[in-house]
Short mmCIF file of C-alpha atoms and ligand atoms in Angstrom, two decimals:
data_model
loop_
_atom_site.label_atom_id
_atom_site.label_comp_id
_atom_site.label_asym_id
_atom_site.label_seq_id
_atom_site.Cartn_x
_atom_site.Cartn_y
_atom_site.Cartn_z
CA UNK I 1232 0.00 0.00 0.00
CA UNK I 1233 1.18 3.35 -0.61
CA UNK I 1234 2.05 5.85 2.10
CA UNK I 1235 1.48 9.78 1.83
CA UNK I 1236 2.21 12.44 4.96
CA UNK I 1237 0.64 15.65 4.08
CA UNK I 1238 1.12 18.97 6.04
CA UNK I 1239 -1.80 21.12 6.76
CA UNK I 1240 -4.54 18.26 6.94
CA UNK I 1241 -7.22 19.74 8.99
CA UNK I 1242 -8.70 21.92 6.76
CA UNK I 1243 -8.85 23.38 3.30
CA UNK I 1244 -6.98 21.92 0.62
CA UNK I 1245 -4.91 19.41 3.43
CA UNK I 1246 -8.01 18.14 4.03
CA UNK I 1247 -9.31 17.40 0.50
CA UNK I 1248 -5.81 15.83 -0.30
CA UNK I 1249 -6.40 13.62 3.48
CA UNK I 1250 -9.83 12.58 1.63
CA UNK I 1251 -8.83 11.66 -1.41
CA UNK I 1252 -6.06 9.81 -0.95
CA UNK I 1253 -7.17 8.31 1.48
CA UNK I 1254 -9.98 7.31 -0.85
CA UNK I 1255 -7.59 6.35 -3.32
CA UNK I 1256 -6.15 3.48 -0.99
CA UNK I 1257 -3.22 5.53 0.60
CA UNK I 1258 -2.03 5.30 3.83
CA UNK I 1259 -2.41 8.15 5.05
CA UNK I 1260 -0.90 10.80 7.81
CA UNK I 1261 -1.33 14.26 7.96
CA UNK I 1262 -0.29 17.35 10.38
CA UNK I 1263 -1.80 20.24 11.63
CA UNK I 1264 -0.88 22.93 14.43
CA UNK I 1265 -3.95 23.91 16.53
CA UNK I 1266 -7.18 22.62 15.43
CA UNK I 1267 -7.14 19.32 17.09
CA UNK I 1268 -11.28 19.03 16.50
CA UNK I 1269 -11.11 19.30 13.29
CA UNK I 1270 -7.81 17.21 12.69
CA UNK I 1271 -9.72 14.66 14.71
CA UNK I 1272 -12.50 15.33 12.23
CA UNK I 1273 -10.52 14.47 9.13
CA UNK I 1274 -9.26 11.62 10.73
CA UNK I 1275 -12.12 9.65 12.24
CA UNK I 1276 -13.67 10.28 8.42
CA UNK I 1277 -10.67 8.69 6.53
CA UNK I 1278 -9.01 6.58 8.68
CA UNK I 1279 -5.81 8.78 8.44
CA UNK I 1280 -3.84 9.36 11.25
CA UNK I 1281 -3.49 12.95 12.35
CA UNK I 1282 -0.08 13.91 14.07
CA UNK I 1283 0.02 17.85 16.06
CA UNK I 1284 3.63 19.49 14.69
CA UNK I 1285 4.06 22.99 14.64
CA UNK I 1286 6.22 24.19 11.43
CA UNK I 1287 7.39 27.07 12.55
CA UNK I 1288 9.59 24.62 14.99
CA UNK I 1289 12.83 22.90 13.39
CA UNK I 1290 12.70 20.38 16.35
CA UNK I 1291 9.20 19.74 15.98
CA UNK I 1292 9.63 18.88 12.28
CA UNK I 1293 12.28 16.50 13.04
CA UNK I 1294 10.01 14.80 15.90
CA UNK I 1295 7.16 14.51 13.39
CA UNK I 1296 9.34 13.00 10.51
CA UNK I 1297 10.51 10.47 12.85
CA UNK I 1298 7.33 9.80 13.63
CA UNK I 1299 5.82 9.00 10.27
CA UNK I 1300 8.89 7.33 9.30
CA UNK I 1301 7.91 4.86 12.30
CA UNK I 1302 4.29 4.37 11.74
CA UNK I 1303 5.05 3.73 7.72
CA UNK I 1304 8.19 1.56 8.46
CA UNK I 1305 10.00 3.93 6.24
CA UNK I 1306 9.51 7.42 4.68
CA UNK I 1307 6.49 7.80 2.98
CA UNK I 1308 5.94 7.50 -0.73
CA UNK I 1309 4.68 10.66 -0.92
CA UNK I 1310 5.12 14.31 0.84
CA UNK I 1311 2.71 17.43 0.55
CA UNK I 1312 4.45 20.27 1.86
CA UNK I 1313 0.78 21.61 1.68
CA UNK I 1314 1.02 24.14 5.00
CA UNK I 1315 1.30 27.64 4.67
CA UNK I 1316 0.06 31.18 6.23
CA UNK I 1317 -1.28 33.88 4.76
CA UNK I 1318 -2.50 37.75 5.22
CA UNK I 1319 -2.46 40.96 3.43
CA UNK I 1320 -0.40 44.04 4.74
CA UNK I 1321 1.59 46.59 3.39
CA UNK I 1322 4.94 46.36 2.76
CA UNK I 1323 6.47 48.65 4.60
CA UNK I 1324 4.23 47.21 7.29
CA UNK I 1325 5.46 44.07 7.77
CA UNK I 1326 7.52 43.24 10.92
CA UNK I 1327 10.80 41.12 11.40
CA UNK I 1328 9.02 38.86 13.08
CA UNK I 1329 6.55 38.00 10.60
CA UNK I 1330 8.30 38.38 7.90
CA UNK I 1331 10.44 35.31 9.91
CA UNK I 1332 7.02 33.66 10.96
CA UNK I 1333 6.28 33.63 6.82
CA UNK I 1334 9.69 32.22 5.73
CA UNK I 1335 9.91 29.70 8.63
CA UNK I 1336 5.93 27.93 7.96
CA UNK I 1337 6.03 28.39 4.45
CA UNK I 1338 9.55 28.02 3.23
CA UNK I 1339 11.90 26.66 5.85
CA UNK I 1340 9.35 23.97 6.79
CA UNK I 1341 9.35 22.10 3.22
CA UNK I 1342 12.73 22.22 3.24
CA UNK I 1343 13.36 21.26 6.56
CA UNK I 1344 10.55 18.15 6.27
CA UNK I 1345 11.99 17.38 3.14
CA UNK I 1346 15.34 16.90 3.59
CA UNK I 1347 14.77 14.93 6.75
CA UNK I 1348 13.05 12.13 4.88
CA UNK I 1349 14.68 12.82 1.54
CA UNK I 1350 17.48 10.06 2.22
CA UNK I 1351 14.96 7.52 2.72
CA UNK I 1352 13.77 8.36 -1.05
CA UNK I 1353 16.94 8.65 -2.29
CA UNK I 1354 18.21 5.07 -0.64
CA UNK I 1355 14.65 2.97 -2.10
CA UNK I 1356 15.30 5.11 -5.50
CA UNK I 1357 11.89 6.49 -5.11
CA UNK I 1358 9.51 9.24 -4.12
CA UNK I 1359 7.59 12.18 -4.76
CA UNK I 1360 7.56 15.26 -3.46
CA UNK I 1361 4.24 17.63 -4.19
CA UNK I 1362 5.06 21.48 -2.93
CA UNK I 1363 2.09 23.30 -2.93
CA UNK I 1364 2.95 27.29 -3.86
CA UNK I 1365 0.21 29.71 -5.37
CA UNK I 1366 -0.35 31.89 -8.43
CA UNK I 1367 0.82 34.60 -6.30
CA UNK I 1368 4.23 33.10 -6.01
CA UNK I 1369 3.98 33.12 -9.55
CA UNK I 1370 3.16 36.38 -10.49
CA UNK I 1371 2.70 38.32 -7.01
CA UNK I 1372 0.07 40.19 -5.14
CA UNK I 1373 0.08 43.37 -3.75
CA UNK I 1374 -0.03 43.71 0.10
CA UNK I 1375 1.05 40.01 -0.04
CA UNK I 1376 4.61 40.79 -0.59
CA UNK I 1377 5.83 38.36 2.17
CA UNK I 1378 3.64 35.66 1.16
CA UNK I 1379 4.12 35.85 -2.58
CA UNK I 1380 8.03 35.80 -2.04
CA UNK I 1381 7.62 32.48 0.01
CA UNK I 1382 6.01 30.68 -2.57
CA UNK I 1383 8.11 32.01 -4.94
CA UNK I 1384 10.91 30.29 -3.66
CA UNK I 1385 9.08 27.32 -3.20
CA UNK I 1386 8.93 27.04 -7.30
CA UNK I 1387 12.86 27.79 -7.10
CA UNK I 1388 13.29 24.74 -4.51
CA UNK I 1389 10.73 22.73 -6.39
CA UNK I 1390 12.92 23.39 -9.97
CA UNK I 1391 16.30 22.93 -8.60
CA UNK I 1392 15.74 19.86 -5.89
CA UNK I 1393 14.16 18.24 -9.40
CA UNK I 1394 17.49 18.31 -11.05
CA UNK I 1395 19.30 17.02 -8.05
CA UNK I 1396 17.53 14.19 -7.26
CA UNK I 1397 16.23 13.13 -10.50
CA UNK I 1398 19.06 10.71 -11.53
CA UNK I 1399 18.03 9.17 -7.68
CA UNK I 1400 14.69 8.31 -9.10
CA UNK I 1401 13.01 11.27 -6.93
CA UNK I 1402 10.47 13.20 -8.47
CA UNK I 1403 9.48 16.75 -7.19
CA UNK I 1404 6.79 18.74 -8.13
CA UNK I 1405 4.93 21.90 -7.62
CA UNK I 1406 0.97 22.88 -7.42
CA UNK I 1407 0.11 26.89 -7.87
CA UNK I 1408 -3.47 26.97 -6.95
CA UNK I 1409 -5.79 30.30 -7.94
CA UNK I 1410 -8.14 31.38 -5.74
CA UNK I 1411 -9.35 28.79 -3.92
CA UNK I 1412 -12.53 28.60 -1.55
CA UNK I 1413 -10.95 27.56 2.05
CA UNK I 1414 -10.59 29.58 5.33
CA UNK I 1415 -7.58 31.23 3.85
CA UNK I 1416 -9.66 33.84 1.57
CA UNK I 1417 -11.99 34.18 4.35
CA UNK I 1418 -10.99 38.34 5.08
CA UNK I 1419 -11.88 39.09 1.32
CA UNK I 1420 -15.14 41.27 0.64
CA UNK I 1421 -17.68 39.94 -1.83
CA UNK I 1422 -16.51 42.54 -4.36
CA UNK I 1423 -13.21 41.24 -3.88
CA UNK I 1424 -14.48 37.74 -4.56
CA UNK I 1425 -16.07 38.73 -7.54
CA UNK I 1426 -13.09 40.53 -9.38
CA UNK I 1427 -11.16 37.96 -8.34
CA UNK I 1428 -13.59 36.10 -10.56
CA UNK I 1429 -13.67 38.17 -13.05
CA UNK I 1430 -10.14 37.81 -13.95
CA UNK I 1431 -10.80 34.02 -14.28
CA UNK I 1432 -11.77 32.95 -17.53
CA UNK I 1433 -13.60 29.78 -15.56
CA UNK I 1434 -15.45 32.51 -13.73
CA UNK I 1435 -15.02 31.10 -10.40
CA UNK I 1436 -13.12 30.50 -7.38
CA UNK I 1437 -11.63 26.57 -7.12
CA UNK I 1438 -12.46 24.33 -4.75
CA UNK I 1439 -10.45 22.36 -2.35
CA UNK I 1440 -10.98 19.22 -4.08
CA UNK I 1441 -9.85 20.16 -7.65
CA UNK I 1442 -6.20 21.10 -6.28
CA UNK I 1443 -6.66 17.30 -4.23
CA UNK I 1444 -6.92 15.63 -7.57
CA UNK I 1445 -3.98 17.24 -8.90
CA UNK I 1446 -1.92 16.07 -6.56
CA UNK I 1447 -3.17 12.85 -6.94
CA UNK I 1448 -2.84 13.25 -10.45
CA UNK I 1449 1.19 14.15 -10.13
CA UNK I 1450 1.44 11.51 -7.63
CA UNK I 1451 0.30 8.25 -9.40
CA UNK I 1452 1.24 6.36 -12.61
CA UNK I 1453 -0.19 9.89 -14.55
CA UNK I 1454 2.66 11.82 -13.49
CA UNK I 1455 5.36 9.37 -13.70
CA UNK I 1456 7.34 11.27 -16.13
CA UNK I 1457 6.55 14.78 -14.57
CA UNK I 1458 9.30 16.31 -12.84
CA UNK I 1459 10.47 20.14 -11.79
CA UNK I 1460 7.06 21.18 -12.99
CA UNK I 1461 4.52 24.06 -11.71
CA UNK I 1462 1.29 23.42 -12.34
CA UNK I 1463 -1.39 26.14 -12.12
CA UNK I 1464 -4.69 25.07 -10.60
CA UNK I 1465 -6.10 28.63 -10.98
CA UNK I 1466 -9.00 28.51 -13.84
CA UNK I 1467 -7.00 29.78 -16.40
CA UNK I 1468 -5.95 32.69 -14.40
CA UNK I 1469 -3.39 34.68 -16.79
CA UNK I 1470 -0.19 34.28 -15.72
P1 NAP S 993 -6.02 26.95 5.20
O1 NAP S 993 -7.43 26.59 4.95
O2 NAP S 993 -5.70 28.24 5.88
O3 NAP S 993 -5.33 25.74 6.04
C1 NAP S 993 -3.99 25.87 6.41
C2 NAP S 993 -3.51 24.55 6.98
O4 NAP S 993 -2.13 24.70 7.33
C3 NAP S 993 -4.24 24.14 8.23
O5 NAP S 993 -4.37 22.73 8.26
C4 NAP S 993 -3.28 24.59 9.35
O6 NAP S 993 -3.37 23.82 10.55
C5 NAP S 993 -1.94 24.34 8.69
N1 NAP S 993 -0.89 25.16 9.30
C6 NAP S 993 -0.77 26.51 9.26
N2 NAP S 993 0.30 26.88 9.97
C7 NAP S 993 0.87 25.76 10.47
C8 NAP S 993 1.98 25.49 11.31
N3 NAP S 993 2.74 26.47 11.82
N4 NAP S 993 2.27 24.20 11.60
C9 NAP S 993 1.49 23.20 11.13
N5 NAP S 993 0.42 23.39 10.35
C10 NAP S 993 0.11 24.65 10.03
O7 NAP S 993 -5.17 26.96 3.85
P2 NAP S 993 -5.57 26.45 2.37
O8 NAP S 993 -6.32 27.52 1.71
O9 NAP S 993 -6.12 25.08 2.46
O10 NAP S 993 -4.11 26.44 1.70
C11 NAP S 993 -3.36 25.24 1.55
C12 NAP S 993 -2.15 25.56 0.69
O11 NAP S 993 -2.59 26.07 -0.57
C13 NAP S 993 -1.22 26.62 1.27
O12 NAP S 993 0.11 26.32 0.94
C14 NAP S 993 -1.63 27.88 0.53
O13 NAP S 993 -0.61 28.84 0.49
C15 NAP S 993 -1.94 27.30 -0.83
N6 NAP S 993 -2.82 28.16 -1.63
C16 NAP S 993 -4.08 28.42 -1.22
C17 NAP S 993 -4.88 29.24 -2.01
C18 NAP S 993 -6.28 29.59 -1.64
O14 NAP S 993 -6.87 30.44 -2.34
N7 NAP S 993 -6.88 29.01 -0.61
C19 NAP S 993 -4.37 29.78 -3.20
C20 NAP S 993 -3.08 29.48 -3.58
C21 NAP S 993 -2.31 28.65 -2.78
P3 NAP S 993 -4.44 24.27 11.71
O15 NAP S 993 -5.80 24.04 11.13
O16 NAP S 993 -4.18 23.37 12.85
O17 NAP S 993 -4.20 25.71 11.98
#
């Protein structure tokens, strides 16, 4: 049976991937920082097992890898850095702090996670690696500066790690969702909804479950040949 850990399982996206690989036949962990009812949610649903890690902590990451290198025997076949933070402020705004709090949840922690069960991969000759970034790390958005730049260099880690540890039989991959319906676009207005929209030539925002199947998608026999790639789950969004 395969094995997949994803980050960010207890709601959202996370949670759509949890569902369907879970449906798929997966075995499946995921983590989450602070909403242990709704982890607990997931899990009871799918039969995955929820694990509480907080990204932001290099230890922590290290305790959880461990972790789901016991429970699978090994590390798994499959890793979602699928975690992240957002919010909108100004640039000249933004603190040290959370311009750190940014970098560390939504950079440092796929490559920290990564690397700790990369040798695993590398030493079975197999394994895939799904980073999930965002159009804005594609093309930016205003008052998102810190956030955009994040995900950014998630496609620059997804392109280059590709190189690296394709000859080891390693694939890595990256998702750039649009605007997708989850808790994360929960501040916007209904007028900012709609031009959001607008600029979409699907007309609408994505949901959860369409970024899932990509990733199922990249992860199975489909995407076998698919390496150092971004794909944008964003309606067509012009990019
Ligand atoms: P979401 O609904 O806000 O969920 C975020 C998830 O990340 C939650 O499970 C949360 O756990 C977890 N998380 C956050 N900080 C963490 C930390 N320090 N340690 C461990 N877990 C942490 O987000 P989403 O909309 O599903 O987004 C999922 C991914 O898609 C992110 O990488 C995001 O940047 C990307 N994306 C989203 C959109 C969109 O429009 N929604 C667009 C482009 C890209 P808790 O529940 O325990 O807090």
């Amino acid at each position: 049976m395969k094995t997949v850990l994803i980050t960010g399982g207890s709601r959202g996206i996370g949670a759509e991937m949890v569902r369907c690989f879970s449906r798929a036949g997966y075995r499946t962990a995921f983590l989450y920082r602070e909403n242990r009812s709704a982890a607990e949610a997931v899990a009871a649903e799918t039969e995955a097992i929820a694990m509480q890690a907080d990204l932001a902590s290099g230890q922590e990451i290290l305790r959880a890898a461990k972790a789901v290198c016991n429970l699978f025997g090994d590390a798994p076949d499959v890793l979602i850095n699928n975690a992240a933070v957002a919010g909108m402020r100004l640039f000249t705004d933004i603190t040290d702090d959370e311009w750190e709090r940014f970098l560390s949840i939504n950079l440092s922690a796929p490559f920290r996670l990564t690397r700790a069960l990369l040798p695993d991969m590398i030493r079975r000759k197999s394994g895939c690696i799904l980073n999930v970034s965002s159009i804005w790390g594609q093309v930016g958005a205003s008052c998102e500066v810190h956030y955009s730049a994040t995900k950014a260099g998630l496609i620059g880690l997804t392109r280059a790690l590709a190189k690296e540890v394709g000859p080891s039989g390693v694939r890595v991959n990256c998702i750039a969702p649009g605007v997708i319906d989850t808790d994360m676009n929960a501040a916007l207005t209904p007028e900012e909804i709609h031009a959001l929209c607008e600029e979409t030539p699907l007309c609408r925002l994505g949901r959860p479950e369409e970024v899932a199947a990509a990733a199922l998608f990249l992860a199975g026999p489909g995407g076998s040949f698919i390496t150092g790639q971004i794909l944008g789950v964003n309606g067509g969004f012009v990019i």
